[in-house]
Tab-separated table of C-alpha atoms and ligand atoms in Angstrom:
chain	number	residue	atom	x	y	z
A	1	UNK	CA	19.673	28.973	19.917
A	2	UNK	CA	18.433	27.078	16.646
A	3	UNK	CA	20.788	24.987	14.495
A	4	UNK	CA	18.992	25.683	11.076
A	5	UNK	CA	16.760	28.383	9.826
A	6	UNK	CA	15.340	27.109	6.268
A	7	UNK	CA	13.488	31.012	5.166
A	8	UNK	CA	12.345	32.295	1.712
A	9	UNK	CA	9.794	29.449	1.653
A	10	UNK	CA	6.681	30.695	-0.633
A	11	UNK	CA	4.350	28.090	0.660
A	12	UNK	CA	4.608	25.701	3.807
A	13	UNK	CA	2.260	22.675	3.931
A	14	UNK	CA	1.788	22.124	7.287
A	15	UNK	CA	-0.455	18.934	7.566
A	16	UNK	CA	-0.870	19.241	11.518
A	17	UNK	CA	-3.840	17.824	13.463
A	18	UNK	CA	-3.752	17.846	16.982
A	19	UNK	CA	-6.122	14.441	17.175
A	20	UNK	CA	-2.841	13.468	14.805
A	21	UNK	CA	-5.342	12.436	11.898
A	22	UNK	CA	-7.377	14.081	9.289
A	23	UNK	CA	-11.026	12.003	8.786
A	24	UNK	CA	-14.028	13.143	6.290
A	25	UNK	CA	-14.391	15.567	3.821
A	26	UNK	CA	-13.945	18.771	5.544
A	27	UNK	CA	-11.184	17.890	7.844
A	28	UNK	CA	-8.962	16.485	4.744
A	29	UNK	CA	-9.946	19.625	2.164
A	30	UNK	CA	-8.686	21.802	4.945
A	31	UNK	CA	-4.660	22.308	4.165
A	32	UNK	CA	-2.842	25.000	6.148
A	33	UNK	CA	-0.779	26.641	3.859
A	34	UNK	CA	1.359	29.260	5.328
A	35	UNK	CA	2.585	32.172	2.511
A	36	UNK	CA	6.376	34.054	3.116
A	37	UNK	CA	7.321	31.610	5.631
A	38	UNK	CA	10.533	30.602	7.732
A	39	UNK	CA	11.076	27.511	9.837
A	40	UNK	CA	13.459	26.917	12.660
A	41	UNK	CA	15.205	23.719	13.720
A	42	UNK	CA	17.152	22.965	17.019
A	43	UNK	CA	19.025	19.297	17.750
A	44	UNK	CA	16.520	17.502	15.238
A	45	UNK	CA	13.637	18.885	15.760
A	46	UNK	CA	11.378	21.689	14.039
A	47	UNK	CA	11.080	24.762	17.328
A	48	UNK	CA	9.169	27.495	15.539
A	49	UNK	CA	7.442	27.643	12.142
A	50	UNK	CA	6.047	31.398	10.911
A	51	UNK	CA	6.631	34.717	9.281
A	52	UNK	CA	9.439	34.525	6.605
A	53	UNK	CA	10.762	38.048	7.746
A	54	UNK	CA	9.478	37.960	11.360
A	55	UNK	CA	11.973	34.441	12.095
A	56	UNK	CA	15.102	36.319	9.832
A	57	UNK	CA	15.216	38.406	12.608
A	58	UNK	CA	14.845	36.372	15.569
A	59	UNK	CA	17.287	33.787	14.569
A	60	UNK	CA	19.427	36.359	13.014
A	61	UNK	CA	22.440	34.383	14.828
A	62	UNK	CA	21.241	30.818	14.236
A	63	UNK	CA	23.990	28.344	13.213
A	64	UNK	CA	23.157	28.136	8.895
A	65	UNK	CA	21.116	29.097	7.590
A	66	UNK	CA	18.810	27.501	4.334
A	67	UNK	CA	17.022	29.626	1.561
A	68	UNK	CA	13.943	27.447	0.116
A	69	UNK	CA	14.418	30.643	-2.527
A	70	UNK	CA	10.770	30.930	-2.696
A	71	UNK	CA	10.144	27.782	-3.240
A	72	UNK	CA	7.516	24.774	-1.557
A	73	UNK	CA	8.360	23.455	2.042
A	74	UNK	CA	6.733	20.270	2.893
A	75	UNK	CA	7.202	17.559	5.636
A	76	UNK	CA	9.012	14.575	4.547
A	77	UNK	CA	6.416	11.872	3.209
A	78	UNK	CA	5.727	9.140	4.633
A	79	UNK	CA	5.536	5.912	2.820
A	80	UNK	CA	3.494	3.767	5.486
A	81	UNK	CA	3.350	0.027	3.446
A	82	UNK	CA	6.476	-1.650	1.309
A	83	UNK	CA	8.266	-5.150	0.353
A	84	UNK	CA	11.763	-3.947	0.007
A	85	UNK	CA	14.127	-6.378	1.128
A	86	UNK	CA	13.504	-9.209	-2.041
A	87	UNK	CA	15.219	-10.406	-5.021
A	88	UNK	CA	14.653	-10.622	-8.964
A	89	UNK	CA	12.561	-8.422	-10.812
A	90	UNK	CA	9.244	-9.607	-12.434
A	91	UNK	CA	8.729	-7.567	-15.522
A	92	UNK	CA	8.911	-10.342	-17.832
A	93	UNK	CA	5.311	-11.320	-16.284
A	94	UNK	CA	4.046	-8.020	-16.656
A	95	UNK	CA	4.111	-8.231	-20.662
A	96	UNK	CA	1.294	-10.843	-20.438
A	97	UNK	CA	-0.634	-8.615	-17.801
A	98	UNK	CA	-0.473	-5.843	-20.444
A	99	UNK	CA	-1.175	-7.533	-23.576
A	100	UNK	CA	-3.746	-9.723	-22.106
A	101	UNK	CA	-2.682	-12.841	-22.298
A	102	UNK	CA	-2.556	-13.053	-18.511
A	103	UNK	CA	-5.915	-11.831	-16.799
A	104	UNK	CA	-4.531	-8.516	-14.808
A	105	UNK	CA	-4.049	-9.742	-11.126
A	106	UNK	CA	-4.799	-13.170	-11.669
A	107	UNK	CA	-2.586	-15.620	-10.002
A	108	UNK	CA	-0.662	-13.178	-7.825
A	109	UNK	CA	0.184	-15.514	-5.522
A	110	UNK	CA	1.944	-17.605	-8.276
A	111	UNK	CA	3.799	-14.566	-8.942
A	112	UNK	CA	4.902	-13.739	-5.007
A	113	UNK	CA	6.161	-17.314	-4.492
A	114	UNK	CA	8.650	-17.129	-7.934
A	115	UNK	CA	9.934	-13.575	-5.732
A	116	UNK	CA	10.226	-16.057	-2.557
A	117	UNK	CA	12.249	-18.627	-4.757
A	118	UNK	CA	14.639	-15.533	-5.449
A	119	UNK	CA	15.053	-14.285	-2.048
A	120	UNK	CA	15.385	-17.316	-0.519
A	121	UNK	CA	18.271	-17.880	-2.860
A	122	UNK	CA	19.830	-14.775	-2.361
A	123	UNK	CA	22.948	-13.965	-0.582
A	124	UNK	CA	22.450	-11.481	2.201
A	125	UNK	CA	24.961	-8.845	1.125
A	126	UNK	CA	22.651	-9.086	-2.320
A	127	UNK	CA	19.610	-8.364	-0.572
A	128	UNK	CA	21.210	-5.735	1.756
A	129	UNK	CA	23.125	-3.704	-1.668
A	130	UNK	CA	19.566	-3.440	-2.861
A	131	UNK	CA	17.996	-2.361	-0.253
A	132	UNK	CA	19.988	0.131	0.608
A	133	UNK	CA	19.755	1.665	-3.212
A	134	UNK	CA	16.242	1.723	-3.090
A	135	UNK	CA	15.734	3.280	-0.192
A	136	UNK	CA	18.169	6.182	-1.451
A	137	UNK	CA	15.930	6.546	-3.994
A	138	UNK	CA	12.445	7.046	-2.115
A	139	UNK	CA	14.757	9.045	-0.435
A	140	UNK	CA	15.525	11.272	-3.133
A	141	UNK	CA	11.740	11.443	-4.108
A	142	UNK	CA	10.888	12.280	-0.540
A	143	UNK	CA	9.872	9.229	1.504
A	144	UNK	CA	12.048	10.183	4.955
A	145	UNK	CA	9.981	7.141	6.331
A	146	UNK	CA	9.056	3.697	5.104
A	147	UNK	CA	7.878	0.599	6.398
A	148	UNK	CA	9.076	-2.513	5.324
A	149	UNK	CA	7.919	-5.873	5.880
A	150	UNK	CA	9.155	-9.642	5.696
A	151	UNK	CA	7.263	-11.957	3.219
A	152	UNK	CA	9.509	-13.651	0.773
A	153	UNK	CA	10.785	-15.688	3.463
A	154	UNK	CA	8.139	-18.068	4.243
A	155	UNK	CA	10.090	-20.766	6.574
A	156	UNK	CA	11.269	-20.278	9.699
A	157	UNK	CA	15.191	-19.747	8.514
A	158	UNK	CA	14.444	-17.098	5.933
A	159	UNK	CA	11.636	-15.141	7.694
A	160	UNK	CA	14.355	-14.638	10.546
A	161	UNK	CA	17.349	-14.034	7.958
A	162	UNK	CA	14.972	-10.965	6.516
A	163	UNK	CA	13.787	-10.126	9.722
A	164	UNK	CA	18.045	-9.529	10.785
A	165	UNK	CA	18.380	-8.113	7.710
A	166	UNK	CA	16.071	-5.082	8.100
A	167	UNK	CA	17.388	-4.425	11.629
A	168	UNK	CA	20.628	-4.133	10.255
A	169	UNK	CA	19.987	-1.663	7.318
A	170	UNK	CA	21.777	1.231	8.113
A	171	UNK	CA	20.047	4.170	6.351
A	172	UNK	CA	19.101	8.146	6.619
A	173	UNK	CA	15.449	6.734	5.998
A	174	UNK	CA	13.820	5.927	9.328
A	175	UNK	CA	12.222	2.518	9.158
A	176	UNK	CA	9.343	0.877	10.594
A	177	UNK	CA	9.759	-3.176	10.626
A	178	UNK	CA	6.969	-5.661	9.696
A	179	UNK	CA	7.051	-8.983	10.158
A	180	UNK	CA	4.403	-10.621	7.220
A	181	UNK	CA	4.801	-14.494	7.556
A	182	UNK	CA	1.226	-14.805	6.988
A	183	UNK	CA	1.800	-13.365	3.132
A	184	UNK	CA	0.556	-16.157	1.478
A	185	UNK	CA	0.697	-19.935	1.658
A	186	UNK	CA	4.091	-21.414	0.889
A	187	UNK	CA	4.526	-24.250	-1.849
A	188	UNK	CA	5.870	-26.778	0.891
A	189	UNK	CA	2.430	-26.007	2.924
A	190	UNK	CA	-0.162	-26.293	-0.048
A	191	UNK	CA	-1.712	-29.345	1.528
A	192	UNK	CA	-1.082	-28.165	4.818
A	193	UNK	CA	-2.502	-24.902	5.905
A	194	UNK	CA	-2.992	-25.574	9.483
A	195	UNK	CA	0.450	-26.633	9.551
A	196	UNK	CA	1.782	-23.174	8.287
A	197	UNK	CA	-0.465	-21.334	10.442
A	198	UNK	CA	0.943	-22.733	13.523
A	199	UNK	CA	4.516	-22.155	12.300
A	200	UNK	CA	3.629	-18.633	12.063
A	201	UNK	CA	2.103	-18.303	15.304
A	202	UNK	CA	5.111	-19.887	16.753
A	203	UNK	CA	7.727	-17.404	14.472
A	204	UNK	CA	6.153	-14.697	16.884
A	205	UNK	CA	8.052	-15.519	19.732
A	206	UNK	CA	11.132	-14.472	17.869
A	207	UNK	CA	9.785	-11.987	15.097
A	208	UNK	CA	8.908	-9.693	18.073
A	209	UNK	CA	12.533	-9.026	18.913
A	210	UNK	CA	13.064	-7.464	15.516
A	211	UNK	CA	9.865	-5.870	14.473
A	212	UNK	CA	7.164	-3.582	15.676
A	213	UNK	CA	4.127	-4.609	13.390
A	214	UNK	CA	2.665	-7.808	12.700
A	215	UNK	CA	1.046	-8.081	9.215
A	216	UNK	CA	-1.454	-10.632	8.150
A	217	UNK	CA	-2.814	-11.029	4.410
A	218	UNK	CA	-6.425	-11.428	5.172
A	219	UNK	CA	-7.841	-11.712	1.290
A	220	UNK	CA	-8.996	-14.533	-0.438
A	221	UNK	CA	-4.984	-15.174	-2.032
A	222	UNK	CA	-3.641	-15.091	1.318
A	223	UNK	CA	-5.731	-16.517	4.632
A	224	UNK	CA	-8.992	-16.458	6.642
A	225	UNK	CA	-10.132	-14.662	8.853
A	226	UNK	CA	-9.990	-16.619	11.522
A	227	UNK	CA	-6.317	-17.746	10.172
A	228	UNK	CA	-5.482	-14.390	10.721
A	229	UNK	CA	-7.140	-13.703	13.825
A	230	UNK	CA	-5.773	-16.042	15.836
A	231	UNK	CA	-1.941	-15.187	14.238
A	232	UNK	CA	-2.813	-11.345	15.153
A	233	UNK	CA	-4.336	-12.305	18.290
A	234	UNK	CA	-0.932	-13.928	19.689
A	235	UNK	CA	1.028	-11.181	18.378
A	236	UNK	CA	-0.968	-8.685	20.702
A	237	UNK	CA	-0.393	-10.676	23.268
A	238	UNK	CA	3.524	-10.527	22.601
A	239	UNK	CA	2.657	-6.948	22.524
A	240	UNK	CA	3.363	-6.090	18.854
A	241	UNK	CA	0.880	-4.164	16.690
A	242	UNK	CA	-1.140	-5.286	13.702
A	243	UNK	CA	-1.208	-4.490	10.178
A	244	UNK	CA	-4.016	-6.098	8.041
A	245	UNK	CA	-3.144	-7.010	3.713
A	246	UNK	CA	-7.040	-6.581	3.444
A	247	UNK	CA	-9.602	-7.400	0.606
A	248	UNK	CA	-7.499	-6.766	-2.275
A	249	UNK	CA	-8.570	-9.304	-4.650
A	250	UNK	CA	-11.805	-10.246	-3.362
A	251	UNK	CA	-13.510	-9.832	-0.132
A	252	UNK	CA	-11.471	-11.497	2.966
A	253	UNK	CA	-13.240	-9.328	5.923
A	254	UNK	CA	-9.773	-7.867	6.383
A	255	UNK	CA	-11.499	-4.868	7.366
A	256	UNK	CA	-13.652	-5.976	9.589
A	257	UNK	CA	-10.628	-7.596	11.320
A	258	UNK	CA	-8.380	-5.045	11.654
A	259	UNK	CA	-11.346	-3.072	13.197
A	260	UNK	CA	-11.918	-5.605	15.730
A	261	UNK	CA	-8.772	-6.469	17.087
A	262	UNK	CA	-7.470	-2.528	16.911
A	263	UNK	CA	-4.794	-2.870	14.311
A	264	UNK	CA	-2.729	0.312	13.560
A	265	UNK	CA	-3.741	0.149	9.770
A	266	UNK	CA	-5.515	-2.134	7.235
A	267	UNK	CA	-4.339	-2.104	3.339
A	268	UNK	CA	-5.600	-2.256	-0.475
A	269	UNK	CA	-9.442	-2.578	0.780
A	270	UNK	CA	-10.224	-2.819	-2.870
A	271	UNK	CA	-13.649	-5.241	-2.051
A	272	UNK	CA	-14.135	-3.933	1.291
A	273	UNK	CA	-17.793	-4.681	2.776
A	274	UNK	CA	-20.236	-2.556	3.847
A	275	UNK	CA	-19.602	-3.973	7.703
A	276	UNK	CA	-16.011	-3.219	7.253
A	277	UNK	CA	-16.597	0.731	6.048
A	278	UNK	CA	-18.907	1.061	8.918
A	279	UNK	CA	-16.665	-0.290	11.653
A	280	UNK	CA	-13.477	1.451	10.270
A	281	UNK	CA	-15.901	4.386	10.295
A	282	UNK	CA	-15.822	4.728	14.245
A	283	UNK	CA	-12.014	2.725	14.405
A	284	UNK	CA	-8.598	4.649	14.613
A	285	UNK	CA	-7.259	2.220	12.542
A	286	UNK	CA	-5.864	3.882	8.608
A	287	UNK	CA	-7.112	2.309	5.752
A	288	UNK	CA	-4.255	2.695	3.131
A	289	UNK	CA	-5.095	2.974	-0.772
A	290	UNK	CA	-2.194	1.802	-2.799
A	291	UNK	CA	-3.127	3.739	-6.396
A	292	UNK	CA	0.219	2.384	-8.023
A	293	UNK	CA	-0.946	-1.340	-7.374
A	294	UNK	CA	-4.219	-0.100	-9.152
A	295	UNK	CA	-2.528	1.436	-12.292
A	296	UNK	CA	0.303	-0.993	-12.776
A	297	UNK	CA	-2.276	-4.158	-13.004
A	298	UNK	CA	-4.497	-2.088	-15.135
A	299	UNK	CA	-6.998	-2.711	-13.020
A	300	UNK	CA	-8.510	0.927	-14.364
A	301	UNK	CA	-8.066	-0.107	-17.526
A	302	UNK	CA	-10.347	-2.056	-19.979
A	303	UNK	CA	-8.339	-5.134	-21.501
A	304	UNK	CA	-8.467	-7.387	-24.484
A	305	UNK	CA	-8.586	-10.924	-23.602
A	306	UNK	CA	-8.849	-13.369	-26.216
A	307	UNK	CA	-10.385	-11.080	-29.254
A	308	UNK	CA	-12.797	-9.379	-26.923
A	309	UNK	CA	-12.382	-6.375	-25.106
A	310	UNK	CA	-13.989	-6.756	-21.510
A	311	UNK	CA	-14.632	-3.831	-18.815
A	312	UNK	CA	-11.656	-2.920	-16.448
A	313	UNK	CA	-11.754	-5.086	-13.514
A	314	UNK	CA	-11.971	-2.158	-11.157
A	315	UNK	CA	-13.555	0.953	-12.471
A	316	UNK	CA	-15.224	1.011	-9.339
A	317	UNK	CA	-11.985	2.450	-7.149
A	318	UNK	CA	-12.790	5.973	-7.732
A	319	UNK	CA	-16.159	6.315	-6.042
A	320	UNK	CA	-14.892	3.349	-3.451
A	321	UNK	CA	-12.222	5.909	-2.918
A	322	UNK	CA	-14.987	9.627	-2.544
A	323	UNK	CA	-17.315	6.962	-0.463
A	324	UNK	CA	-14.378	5.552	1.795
A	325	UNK	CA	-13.529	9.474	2.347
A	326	UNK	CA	-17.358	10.371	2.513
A	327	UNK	CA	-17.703	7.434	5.121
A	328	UNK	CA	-15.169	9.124	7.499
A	329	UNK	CA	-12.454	6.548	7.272
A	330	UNK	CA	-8.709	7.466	8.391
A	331	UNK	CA	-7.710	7.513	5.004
A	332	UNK	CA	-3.140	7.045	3.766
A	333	UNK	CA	-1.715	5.952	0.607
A	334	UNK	CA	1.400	4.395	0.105
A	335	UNK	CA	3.671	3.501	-3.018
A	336	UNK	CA	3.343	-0.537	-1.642
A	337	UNK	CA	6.920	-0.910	-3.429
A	338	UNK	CA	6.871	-4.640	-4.333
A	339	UNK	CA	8.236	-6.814	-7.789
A	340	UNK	CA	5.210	-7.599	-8.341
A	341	UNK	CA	1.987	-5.336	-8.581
A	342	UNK	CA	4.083	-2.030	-7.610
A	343	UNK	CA	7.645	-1.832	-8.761
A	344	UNK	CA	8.079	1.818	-8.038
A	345	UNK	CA	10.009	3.842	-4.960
A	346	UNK	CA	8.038	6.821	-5.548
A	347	UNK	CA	5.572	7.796	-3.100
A	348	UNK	CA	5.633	11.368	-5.035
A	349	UNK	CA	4.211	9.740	-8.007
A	350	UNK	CA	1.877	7.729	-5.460
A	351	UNK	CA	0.116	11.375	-4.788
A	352	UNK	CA	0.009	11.972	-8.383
A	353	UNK	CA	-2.129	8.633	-9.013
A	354	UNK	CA	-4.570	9.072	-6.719
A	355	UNK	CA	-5.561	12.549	-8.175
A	356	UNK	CA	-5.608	10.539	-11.676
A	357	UNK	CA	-7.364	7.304	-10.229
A	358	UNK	CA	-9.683	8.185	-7.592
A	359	UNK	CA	-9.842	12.208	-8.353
A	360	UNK	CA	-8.441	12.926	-5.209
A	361	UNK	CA	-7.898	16.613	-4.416
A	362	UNK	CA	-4.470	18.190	-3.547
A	363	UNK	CA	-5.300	18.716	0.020
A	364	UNK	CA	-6.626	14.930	0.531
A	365	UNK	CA	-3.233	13.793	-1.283
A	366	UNK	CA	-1.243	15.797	0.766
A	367	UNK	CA	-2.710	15.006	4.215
A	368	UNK	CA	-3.040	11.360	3.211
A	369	UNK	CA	1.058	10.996	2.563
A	370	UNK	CA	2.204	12.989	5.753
A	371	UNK	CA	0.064	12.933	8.727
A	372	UNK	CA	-2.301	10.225	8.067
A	373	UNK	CA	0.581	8.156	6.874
A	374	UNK	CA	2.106	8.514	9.751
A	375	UNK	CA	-0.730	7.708	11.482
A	376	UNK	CA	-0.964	4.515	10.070
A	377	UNK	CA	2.818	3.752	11.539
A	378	UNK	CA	1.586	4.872	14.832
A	379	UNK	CA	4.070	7.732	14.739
A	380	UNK	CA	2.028	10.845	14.448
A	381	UNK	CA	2.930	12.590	17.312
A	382	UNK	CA	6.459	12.389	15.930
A	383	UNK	CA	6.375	12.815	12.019
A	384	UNK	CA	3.761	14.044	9.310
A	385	UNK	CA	3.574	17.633	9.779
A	386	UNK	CA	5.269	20.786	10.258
A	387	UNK	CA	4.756	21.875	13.791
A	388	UNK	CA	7.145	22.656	16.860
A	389	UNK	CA	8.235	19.480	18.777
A	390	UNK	CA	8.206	17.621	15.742
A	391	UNK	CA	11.077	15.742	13.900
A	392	UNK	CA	12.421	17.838	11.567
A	393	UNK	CA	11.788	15.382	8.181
A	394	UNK	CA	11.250	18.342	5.378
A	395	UNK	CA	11.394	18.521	1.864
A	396	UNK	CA	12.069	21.548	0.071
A	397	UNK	CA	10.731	20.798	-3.673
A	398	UNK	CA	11.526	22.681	-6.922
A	399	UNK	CA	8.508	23.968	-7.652
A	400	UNK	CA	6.841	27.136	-5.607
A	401	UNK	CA	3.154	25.802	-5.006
A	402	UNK	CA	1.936	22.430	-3.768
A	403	UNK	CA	-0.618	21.416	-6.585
A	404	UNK	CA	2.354	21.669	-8.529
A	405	UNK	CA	3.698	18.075	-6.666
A	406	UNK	CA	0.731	16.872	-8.026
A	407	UNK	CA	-0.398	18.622	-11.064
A	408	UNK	CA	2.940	17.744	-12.891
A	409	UNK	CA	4.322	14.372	-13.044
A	410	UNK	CA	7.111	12.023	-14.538
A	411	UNK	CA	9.825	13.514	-13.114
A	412	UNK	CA	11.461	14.109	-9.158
A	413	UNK	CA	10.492	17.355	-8.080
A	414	UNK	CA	12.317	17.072	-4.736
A	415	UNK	CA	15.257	19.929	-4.571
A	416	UNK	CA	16.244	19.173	-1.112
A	417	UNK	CA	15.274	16.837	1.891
A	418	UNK	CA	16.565	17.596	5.251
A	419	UNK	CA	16.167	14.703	8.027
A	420	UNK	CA	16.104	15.275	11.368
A	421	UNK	CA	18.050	18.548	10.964
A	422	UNK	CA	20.290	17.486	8.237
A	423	UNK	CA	20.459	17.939	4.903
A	424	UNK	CA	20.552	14.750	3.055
A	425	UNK	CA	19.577	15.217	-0.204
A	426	UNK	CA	20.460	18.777	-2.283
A	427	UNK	CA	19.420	18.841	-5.934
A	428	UNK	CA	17.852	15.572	-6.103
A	429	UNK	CA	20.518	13.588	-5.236
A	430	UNK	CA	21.620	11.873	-2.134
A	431	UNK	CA	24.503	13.485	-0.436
A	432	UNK	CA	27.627	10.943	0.603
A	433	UNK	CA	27.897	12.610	3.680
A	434	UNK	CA	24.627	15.100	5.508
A	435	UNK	CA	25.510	18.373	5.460
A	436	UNK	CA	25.119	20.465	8.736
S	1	LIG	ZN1	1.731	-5.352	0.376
């Protein structure tokens, strides 16, 4: 017998792939949309997905029923790559970005250190209230799971007070913990690199007991390559899994890193090389694009620095994007929620960049936030598509077609998300207590 029947759904995205990733052209173009559809849920978890009027009647007796009232059905997205547990907001740098006076992107890591100052003077139950907000509101614009990693810790006391900190966030939102000492170089360590290498390498021992991944910022703002090899290399060996900060601001060989020692995902990529496309060509490891770190530095955008107007820094991303796709990489985006070069939750108006950025097409979006997102947490057999067996993380959104999502934008188009067989949120807004 099945708990929940959710029926009048006009289309059902179904983002399933039974390798549990969607690589190249042709396998990302090709969504499975199913018209007049009905799916049922038992204890958590979806059982049956077809025929709107075929399911009415063989779970005429299920438990409650759910009318999408002809509406879209999607699984919940999946927001593989954030920084939410910090302090302070940074918008008062973000004036000079935009009116030039500040070169867009230029001295980043001065700006992640002033978020490291704030968080390290934060009280925990400040850090925990805002955390918890947030994540009701990528809740509310669909993200049912997020990643979230340390960073803005950067000694030995604070890395472990965040790394608590996320364990103990009790929220609908399922949660995937990363441990990021190696973010960037700390003040106290700026004539002593080797020194704060070795402190991370030694953090391991205890970061392991709190998170699954292990993320190292291999880009010229962050560390080396061997820096980060041998942090990711002892962090195998305590058996946790790697995430790569890749290539973002200049060319680091992240990818070629996270290639070579198998790490579940490698981010930004923005100056990949042509070694690193071709070995994340024939790796299982994601790349993830992060379009809202591209638009909010206006890296797309030409600027006006000092009386002359100079090209955008990176009109290249679009055709990095079709040749990354092209290429046959394991493609995700994520929102990359940060203070810094992302301060947004939504990982709905994620999708909606990346068709304005790198022309993405609906079906890439779509498959890129759900089942290769998940991918890139190492969770796809559980979450990222609509299939029987798997967790029952849906969205039912207010509009009845799913270039819709995409086409509009500026506003949450999520009616309803139900998580793991409960409803959570209902008109946009985060129930108090889930229904059913
Ligand atoms: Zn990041």
């Amino acid at each position: 017998m099945s708990d929940l029947l959710i029926h009048d759904i006009n289309e059902l995205v179904i983002c399933r792939s039974a390798q549990g990733y969607r690589r190249g052209a042709e396998q990302l173009n090709d969504l499975e949309v199913l018209h007049d559809a009905a799916v049922a849920i038992e204890r958590g978890r979806i059982v049956e997905i077809g025929e709107n009027s075929l399911l009415q009647s063989k779970y005429r007796q299920v438990r409650h029923k759910v009318s999408a009232g002809g509406r879209l059905v999607s699984p919940g997205l999946v927001d593989c790559h954030s920084h939410l547990v910090h302090a302070g907001s940074r918008h008062d740098e973000y004036d000079h970005i935009v009116t030039g006076r500040r070169e867009p992107g230029k001295n980043l890591d001065r700006g992640i250190l002033r978020s490291v100052r704030r968080t390290r003077e934060a009280t925990n139950e400040a850090l925990e209230a805002q955390a918890l907000k947030d994540l009701d509101t990528m809740l509310e614009h669909g993200s049912t799971t997020v990643e979230i990693k340390t960073g803005y810790g950067l000694d030995r006391a604070n890395e472990l007070r965040l790394l608590k900190l996320q364990t103990s966030l009790e929220h609908e939102v399922d949660l995937a913990r990363t441990f990021l000492g190696a973010h960037i170089l700390p003040d106290e360590y700026r004539h002593d690199r080797e020194g704060y290498v070795q402190l991370v390498i030694d953090m391991l021992e205890g970061a392991r007991e709190y998170a699954e991944f292990c993320d190292v910022c291999c880009d010229p703002v962050g560390f080396t390559y061997q820096e980060c090899l041998r942090i990711a290399e002892r962090a195998m060996d305590l058996g946790m899994n790697v995430k790569v900060h890749g290539d973002q601001t200049g060319p680091g060989r992240g990818a070629e890193l996270a290639a070579r020692v198998g790490a579940t995902s490698v981010d930004h990529l923005d100056y990949i090389s042509d070694e690193g496309v071709a070995e994340l060509s024939v790796s299982e490891c994601v790349g993830v694009l992060l379009p809202a770190v591209t638009l909010h530095l206006l890296e797309m955008t030409p600027s006006c620095l000092e009386g002359d107007w100079v090209d955008a820094k990176k009109s290249f991303m679009t055709a990095l994007y079709r040749r990354l796709v092209n290429e046959n990489l394991i493609l995700a985006i994520s929102a990359d929620y940060n203070p810094g070069s992302s301060p947004t939750l939504s990982m709905q108006m994620t999708m909606q960049l990346a068709a304005r950025l790198f022309r993405a097409s609906y079906a890439e979006i779509w498959h890129m936030s759900t089942i290769n997102a998940a991918k890139a947490l190492g969770r796809s057999d559980q979450i990222g598509s609509v299939e029987p067996g798997k967790r029952a993380d849906l969205i039912i959104w207010d509009v009845p077609e799913h270039g819709m999502v995409i086409n509009r934008f500026g506003s949450n188009l999520v009616d309803t998300v139900v998580k793991g067989g409960r409803i959570v949120v209902r008109d946009g807004r985060k129930l108090r207590e889930a229904s059913l």
